[in-house]
Short mmCIF file of C-alpha atoms and ligand atoms in Angstrom, two decimals:
data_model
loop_
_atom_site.label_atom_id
_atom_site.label_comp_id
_atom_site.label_asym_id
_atom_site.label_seq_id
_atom_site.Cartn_x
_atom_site.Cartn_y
_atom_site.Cartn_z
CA UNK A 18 0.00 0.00 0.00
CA UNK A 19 1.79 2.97 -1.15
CA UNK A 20 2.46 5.74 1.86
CA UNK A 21 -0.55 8.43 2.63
CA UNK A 22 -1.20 10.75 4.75
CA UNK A 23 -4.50 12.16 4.20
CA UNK A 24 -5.47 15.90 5.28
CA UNK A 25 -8.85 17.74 6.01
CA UNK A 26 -10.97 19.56 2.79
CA UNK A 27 -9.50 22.54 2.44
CA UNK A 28 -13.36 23.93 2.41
CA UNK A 29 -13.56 23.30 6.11
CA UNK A 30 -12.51 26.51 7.69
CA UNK A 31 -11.94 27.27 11.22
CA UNK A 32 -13.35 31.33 12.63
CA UNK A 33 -10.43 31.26 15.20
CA UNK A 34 -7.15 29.48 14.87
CA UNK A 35 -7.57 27.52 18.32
CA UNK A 36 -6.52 23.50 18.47
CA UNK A 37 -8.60 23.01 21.19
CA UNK A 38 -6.79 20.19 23.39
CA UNK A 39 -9.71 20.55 26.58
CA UNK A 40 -12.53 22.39 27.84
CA UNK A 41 -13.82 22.78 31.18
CA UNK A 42 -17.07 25.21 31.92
CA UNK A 43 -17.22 28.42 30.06
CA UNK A 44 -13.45 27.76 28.99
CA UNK A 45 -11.54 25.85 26.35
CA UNK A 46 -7.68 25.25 26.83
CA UNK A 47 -4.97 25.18 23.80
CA UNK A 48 -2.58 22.54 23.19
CA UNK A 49 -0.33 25.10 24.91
CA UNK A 50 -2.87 25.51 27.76
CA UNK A 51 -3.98 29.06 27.18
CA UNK A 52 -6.91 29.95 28.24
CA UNK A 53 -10.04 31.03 26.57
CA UNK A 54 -13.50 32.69 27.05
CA UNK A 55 -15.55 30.42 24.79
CA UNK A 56 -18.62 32.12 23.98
CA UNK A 57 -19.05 30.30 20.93
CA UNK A 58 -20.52 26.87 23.00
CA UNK A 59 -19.70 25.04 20.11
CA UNK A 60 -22.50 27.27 17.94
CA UNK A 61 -25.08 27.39 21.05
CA UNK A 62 -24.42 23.22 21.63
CA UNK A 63 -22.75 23.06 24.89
CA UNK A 64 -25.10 24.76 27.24
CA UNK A 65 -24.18 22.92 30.76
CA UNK A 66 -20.46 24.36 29.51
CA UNK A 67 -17.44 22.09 28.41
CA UNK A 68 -17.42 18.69 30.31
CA UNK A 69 -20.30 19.23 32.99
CA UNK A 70 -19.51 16.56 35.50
CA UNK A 71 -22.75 16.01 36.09
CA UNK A 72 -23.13 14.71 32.21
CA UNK A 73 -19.49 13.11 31.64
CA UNK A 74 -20.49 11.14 34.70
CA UNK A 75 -23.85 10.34 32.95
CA UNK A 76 -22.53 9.38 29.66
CA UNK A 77 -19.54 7.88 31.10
CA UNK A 78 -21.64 5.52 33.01
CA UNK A 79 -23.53 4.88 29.50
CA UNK A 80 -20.71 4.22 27.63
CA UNK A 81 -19.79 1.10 30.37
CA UNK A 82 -23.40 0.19 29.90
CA UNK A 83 -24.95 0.18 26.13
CA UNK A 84 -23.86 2.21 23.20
CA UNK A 85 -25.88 1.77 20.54
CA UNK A 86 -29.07 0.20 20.95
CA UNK A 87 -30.58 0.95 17.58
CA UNK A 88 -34.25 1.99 18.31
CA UNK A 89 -35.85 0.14 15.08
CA UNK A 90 -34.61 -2.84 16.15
CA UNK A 91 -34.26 -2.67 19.89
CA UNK A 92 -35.64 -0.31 22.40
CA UNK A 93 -33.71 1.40 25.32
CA UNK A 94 -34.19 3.05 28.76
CA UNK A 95 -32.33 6.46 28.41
CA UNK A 96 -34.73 6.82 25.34
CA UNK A 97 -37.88 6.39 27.20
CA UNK A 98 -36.58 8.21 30.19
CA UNK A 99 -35.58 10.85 27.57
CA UNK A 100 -39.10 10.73 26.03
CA UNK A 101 -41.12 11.21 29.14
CA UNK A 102 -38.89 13.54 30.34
CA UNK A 103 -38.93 16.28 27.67
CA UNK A 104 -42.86 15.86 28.20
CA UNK A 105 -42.25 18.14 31.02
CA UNK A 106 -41.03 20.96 29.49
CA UNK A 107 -42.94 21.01 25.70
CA UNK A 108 -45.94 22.90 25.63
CA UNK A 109 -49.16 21.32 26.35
CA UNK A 110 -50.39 18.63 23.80
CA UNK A 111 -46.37 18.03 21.85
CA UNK A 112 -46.07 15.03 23.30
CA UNK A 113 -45.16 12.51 20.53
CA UNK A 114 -41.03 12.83 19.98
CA UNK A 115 -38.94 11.23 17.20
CA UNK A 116 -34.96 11.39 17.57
CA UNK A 117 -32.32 11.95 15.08
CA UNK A 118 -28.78 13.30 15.22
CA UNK A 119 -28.04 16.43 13.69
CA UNK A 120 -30.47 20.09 13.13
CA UNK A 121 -30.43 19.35 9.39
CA UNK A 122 -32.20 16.11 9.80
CA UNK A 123 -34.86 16.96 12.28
CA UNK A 124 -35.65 19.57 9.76
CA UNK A 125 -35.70 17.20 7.02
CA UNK A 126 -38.25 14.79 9.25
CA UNK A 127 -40.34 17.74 10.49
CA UNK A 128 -40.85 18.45 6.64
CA UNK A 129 -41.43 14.95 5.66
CA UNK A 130 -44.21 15.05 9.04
CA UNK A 131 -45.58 18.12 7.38
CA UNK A 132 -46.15 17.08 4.09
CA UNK A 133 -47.52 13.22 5.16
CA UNK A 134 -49.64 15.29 7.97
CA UNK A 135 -51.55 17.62 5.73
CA UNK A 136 -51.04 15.99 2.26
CA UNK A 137 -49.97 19.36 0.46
CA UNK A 138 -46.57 20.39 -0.54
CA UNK A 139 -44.89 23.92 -0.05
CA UNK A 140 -43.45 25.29 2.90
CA UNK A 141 -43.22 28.64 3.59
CA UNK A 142 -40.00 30.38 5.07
CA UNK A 143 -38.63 33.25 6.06
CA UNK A 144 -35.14 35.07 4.46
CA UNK A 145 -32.14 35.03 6.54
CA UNK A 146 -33.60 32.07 7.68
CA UNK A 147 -30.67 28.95 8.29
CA UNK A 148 -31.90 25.12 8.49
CA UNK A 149 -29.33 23.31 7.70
CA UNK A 150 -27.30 21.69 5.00
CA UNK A 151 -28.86 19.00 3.76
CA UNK A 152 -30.66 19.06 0.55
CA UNK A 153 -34.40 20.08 1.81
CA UNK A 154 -32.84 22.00 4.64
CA UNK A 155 -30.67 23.73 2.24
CA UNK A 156 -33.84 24.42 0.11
CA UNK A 157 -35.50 25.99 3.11
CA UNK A 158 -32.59 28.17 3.69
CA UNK A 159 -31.80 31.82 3.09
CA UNK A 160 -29.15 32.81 5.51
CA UNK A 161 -26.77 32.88 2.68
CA UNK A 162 -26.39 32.27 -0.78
CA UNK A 163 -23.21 30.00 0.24
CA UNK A 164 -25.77 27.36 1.46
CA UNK A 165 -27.47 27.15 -2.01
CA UNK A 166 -25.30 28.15 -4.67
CA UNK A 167 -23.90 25.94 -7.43
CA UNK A 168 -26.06 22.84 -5.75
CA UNK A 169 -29.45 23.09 -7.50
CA UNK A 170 -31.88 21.98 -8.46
CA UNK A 171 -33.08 22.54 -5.06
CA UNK A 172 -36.24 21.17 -3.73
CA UNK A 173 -39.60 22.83 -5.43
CA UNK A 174 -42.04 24.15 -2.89
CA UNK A 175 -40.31 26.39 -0.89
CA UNK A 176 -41.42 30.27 -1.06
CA UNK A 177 -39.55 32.72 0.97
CA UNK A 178 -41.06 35.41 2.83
CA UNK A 179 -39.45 38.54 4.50
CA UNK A 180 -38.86 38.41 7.75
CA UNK A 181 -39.19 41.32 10.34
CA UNK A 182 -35.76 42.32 10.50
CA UNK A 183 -36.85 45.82 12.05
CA UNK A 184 -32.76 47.25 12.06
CA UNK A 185 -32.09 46.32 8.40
CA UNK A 186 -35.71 47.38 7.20
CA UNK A 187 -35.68 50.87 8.90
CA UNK A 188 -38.19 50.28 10.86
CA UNK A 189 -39.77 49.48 14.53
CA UNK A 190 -40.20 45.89 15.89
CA UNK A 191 -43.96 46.83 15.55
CA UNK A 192 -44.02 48.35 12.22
CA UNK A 193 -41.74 45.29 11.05
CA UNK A 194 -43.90 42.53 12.40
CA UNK A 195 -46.91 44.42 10.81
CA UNK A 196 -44.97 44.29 7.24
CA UNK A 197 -43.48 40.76 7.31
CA UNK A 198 -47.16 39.51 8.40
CA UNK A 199 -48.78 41.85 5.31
CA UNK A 200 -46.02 40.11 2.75
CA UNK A 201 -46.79 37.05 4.06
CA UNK A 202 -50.86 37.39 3.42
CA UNK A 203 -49.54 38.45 -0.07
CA UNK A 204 -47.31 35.36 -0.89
CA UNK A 205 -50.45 33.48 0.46
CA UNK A 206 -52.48 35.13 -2.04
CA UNK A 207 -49.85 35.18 -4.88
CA UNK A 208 -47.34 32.25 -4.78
CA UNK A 209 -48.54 29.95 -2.28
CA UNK A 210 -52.56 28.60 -2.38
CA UNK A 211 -53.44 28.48 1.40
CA UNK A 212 -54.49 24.85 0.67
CA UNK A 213 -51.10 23.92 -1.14
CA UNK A 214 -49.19 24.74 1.94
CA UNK A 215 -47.68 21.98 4.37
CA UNK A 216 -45.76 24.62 6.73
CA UNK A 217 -44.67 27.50 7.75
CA UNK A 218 -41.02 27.24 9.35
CA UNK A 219 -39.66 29.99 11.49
CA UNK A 220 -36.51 30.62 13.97
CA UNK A 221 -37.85 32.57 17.25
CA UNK A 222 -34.84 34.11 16.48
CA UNK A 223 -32.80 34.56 13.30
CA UNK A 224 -29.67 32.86 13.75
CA UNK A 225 -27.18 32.12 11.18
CA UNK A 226 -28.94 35.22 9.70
CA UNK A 227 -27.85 37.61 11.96
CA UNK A 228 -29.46 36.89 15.50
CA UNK A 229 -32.61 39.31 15.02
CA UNK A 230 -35.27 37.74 17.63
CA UNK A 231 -38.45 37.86 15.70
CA UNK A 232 -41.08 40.23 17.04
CA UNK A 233 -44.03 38.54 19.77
CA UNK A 234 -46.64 40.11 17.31
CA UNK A 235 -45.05 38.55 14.44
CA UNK A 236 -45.27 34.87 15.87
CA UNK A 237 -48.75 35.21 17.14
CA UNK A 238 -49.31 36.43 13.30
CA UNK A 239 -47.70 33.55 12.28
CA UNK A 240 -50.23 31.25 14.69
CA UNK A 241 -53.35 33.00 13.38
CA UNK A 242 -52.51 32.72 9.75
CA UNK A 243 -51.68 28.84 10.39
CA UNK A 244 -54.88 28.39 12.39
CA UNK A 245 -56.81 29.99 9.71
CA UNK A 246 -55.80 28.00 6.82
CA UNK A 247 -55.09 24.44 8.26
CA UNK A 248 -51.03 25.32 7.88
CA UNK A 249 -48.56 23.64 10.45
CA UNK A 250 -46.27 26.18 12.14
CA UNK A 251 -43.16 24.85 12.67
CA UNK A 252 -40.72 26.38 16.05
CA UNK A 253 -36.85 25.86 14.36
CA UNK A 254 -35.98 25.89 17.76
CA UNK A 255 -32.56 23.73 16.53
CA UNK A 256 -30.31 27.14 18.53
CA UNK A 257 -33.07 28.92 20.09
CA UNK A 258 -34.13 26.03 22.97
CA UNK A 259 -33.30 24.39 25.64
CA UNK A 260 -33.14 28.22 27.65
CA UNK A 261 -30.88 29.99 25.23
CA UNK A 262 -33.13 32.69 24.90
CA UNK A 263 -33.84 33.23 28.68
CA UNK A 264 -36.63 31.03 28.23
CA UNK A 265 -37.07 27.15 27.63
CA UNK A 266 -37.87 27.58 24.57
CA UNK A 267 -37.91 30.89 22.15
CA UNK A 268 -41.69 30.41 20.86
CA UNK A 269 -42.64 31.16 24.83
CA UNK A 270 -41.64 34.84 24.16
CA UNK A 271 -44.54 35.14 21.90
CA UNK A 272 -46.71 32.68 24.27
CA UNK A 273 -47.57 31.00 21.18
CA UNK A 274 -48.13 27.24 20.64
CA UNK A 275 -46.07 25.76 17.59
CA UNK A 276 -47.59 22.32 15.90
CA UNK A 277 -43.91 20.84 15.49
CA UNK A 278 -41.24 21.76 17.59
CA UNK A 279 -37.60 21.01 16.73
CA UNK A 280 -34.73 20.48 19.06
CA UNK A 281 -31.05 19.62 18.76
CA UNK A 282 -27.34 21.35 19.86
CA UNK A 283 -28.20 22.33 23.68
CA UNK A 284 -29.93 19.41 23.63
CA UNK A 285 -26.92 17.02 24.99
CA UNK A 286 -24.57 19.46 25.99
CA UNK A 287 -22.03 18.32 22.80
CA UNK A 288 -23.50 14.56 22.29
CA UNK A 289 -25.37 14.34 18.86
CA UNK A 290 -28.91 14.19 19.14
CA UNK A 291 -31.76 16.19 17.55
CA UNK A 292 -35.81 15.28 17.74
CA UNK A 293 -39.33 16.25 16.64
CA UNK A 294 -42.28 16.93 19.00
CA UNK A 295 -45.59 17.11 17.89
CA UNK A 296 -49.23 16.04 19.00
CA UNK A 297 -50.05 12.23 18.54
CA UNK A 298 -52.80 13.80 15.94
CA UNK A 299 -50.06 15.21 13.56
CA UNK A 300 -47.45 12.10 14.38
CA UNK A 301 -49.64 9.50 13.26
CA UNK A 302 -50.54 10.88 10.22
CA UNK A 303 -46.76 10.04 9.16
CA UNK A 304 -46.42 6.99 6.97
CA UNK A 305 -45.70 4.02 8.09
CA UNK A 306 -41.66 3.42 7.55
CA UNK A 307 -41.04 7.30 7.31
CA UNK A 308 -39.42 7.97 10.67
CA UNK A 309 -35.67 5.89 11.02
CA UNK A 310 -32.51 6.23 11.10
CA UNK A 311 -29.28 3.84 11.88
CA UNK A 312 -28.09 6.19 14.89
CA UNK A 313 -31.16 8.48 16.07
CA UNK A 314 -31.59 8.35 19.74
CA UNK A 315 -28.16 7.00 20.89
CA UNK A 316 -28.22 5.75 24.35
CA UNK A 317 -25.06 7.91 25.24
CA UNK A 318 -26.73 10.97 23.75
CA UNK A 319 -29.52 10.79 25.72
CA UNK A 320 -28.12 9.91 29.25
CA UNK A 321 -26.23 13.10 28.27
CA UNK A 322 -29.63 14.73 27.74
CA UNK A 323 -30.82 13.34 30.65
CA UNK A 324 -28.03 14.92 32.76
CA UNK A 325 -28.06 18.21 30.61
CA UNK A 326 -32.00 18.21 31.47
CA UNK A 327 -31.17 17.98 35.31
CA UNK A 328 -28.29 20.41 35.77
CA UNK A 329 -30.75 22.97 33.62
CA UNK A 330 -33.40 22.45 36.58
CA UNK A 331 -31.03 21.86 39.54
CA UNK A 332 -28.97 24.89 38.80
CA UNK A 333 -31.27 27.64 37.37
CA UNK A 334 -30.06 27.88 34.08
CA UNK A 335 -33.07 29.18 32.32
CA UNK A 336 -33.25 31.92 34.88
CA UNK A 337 -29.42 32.24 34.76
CA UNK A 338 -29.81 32.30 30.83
CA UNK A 339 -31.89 36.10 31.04
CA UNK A 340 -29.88 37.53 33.68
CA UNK A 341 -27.05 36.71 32.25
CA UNK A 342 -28.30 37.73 28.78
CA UNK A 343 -29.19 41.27 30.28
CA UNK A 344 -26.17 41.87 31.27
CA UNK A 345 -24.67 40.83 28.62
CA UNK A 346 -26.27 43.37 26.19
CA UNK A 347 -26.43 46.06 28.49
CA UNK A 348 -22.44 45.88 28.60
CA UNK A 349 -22.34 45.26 24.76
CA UNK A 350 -24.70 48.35 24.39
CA UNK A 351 -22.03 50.43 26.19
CA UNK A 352 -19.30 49.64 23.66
CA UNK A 353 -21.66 50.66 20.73
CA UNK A 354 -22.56 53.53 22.45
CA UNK A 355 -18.41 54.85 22.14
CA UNK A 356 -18.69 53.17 18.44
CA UNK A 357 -20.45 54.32 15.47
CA UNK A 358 -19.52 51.36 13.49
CA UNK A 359 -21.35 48.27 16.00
CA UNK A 360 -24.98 50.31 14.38
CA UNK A 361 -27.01 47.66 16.52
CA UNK A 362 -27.03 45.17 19.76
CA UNK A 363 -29.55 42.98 19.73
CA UNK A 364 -30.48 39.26 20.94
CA UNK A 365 -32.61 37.67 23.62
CA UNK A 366 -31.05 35.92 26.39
CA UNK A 367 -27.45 34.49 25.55
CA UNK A 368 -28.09 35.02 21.91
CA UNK A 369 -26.59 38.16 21.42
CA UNK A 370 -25.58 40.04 18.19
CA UNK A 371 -23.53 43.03 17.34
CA UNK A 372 -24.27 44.47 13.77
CA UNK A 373 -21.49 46.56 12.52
CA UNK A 374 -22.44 49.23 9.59
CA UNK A 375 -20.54 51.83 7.98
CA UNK A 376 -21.23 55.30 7.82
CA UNK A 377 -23.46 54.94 4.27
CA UNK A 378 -25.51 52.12 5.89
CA UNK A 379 -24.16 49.66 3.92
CA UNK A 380 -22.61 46.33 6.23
CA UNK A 381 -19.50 46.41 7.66
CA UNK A 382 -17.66 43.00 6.63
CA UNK A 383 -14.06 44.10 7.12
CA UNK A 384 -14.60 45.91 11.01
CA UNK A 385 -16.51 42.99 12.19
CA UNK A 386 -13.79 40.79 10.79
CA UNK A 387 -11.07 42.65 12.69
CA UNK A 388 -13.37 43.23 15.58
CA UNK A 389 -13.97 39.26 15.68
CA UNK A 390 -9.93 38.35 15.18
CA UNK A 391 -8.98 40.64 17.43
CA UNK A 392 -11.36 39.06 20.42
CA UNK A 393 -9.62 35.71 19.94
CA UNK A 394 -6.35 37.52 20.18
CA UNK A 395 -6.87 38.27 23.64
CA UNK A 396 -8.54 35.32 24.59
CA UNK A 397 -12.26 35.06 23.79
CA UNK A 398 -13.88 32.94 21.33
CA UNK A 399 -16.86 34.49 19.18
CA UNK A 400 -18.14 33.70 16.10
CA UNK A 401 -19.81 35.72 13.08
CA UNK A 402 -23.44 35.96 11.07
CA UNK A 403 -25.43 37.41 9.14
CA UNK A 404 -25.42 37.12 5.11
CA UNK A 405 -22.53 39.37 4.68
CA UNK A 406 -20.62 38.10 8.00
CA UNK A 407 -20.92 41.62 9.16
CA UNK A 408 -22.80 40.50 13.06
CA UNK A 409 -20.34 39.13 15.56
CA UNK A 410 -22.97 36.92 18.06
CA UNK A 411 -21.92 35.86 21.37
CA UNK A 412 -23.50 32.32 22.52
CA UNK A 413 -22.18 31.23 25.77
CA UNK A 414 -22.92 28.14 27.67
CA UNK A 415 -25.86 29.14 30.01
CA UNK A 416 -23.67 28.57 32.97
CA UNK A 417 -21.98 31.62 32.43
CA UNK A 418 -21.23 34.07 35.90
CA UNK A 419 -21.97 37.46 36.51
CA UNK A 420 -17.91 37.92 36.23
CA UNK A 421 -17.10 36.27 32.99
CA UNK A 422 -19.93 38.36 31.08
CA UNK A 423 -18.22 41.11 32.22
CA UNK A 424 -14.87 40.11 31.59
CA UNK A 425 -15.73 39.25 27.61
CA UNK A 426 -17.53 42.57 27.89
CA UNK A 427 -13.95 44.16 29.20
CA UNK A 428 -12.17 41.75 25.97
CA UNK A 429 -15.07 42.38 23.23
CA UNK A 430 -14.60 46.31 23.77
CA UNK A 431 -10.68 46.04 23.87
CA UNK A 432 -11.38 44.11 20.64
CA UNK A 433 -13.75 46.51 18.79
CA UNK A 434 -11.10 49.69 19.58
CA UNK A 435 -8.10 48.21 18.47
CA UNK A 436 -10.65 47.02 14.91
CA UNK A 437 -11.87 50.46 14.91
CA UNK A 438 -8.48 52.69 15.56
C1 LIG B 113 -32.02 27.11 13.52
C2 LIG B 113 -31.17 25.99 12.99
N1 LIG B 113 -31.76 24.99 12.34
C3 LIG B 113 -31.05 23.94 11.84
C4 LIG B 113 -29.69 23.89 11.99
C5 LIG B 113 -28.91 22.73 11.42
O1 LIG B 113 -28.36 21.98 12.43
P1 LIG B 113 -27.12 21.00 12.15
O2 LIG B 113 -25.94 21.86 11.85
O3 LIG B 113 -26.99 20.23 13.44
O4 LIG B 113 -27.49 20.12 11.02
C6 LIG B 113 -29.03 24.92 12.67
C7 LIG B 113 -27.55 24.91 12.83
O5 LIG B 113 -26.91 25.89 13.10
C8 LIG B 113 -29.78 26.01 13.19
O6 LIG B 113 -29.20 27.02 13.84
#
């Protein structure tokens, strides 16, 4: 066998240049252990923090135990225990759950639900909107034309609606909402036959498009219209659960009731695992044979669910998550305030975005760039969104202190001088 040594795709890149060698809480350690603030949680995944003992002991004791028991042919206990469990915190009547591994295929099964469910076709969705990768996720998504482009033909059925992006359209939250809800009525009437339409998919908040939480009024718009024309409303709630946004989940800003409900990253605190909820009425309308998958529902995932579940409860994290959050933007508000070029802060709980814009109005690609290299320079991880990468977010695990929001407060306005000098 001649002599190989293979290397990653060079399409993979990395936003900092860390070689992350171990993590513990809200910090991850190079190989030469320095120290960073990691308020990337793995994009919004590990949200007990790096290595929670409480769920290495958990999935360490699984590991000993059973691996894989692969749920169509066997069934497990962390999987039931799972099940019942998240019937505790989804809203009244979701109560039927089917596991997977990954965002991009929960999204995938929620539209295959859809579809079987109500026996029409097109889903509607929202720009800026990001569902993942795979080829009907892709379809559905609008973050960025990088997800799409040079792919196609993409899946028919999807029409894209605008979303109430109140900072980029010029307008209130109110007067947003009010807009993306009229367009919406229009693409009904237009493109999209009320009675042709499976879905309507939305983020609570926007997050590969730039972290924009979308208005109360605008997902209680978004109930109405579904209720009135027999249209599932689908909660992408793939970053925004599990008490990211200061609540359980980001749909109970708007105290609105979704049909499907989709979970994954802060999930299992790092372990793969993703799932579907909806009411036994929508579930069993699914053909027979449509809901599988070789690894969905891995018994170490979900003792690691389990334990992420518990430490969530025992330790306050949902509370944590919006005090936390608060201060978090309140600090990140007082750097804009000394610079013109961050032209918004927005975000709810520890989903928190920083829009830079030049003077014209136009984005601001090259300051947030700097802005964002410059963090991990002095030690604190962040990531960017937005279509034209021009929104540094901030996502850390919700175990964060009162001390370390300030200190990547301290580092993020250090950062945004030395970008902006
Ligand atoms: C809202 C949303 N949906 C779906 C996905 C896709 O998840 P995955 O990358 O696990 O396939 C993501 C990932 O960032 C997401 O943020």
């Amino acid at each position: 066998m001649a002599e190989q040594s293979a290397a990653l795709s060079p399409l993979l890149k990395q936003a900092t240049p860390v070689l992350a060698a171990r993590g513990e809480g809200v910090y991850i350690y190079d190989e030469d252990d320095r120290r960073y603030l990691d308020f990337t949680a793995g994009i919004g995944v590990t949200s007990t923090g790096h290595c929670h003992p409480r769920v290495v002991e958990a999935a360490q004791r699984q590991v000993a135990t059973l691996v894989h028991g692969q749920y169509t042919t066997v069934m497990h206990r962390p999987l039931l225990q799972l099940t019942e469990r998240l019937g505790s915190v989804l809203p009244e009547g979701i109560d039927r759950l089917f596991y997977v591994n990954s965002g991009s295929e929960a999204v995938e099964a929620a539209l295959r639900l859809a579809r079987q469910a109500t026996g029409r076709q097109n889903a509607i969705v929202f720009q800026g909107g990001f569902h993942g990768r795979t080829m009907a996720a892709a379809s559905l998504t609008t973050s960025g034309t990088k997800i799409r482009a040079g792919i196609g033909p993409l899946m028919p059925g999807v029409v894209v609606s605008p979303f109430p992006y109140a900072y980029r359209l010029g307008m209130s939250e109110d007067e947003a909402a009010a807009f993306a809800l009229r367009e919406l009525d229009y693409q009904l009437a237009t493109v999209s036959y009320p009675q042709d339409t499976a879905a309507i998919f939305v983020e609570p908040v926007l997050g590969e498009g730039g972290y924009v939480p979308a208005p109360p009024a605008f997902l209680r718009g978004l109930r109405e219209r579904a209720d009135k024309h027999g249209i599932l409303l689908v909660a992408d709630e793939v970053q925004t659960g599990f008490g990211r946004t200061g609540r359980f989940w980001g749909h109970d800003h708007a105290a609105i009731r979704p049909d499907i409900v989709i979970t994954a990253k802060g999930l299992a605190s790092g372990f793969p695992l993703s799932a579907i909820a909806a009411p036994n009425s929508i579930m069993e309308k699914a053909w027979p044979g449509s809901q599988g998958g070789t690894y969905g529902g891995n018994a170490v995932s979900c003792a690691a669910a389990l334990a992420t579940m518990d430490v969530i409860e025992d330790e306050g994290l949902v509370a944590n998550a919006e005090r936390m959050g608060e201060r978090l933007k309140n600090g990140l508000a007082r750097v804009a305030a000394d610079h013109p070029e961050i032209g918004d802060v927005r975000g709810l709980g520890l989903m928190v975005g920083n829009e830079f814009t030049a003077s014209d109005g136009s984005p601001d690609t090259e300051t947030a760039t700097r802005a964002h290299k410059a963090a991990a320079e002095k030690g604190l991880l962040l990531l960017t969104c937005g279509p034209h990468g021009n929104v540094v977010r901030m996502i850390p695990p919700l175990i964060v202190t009162a001390d370390q929001v300030d200190e990547a407060v301290s580092l993020w306005s250090q950062a945004v001088k030395e970008a902006t000098a």
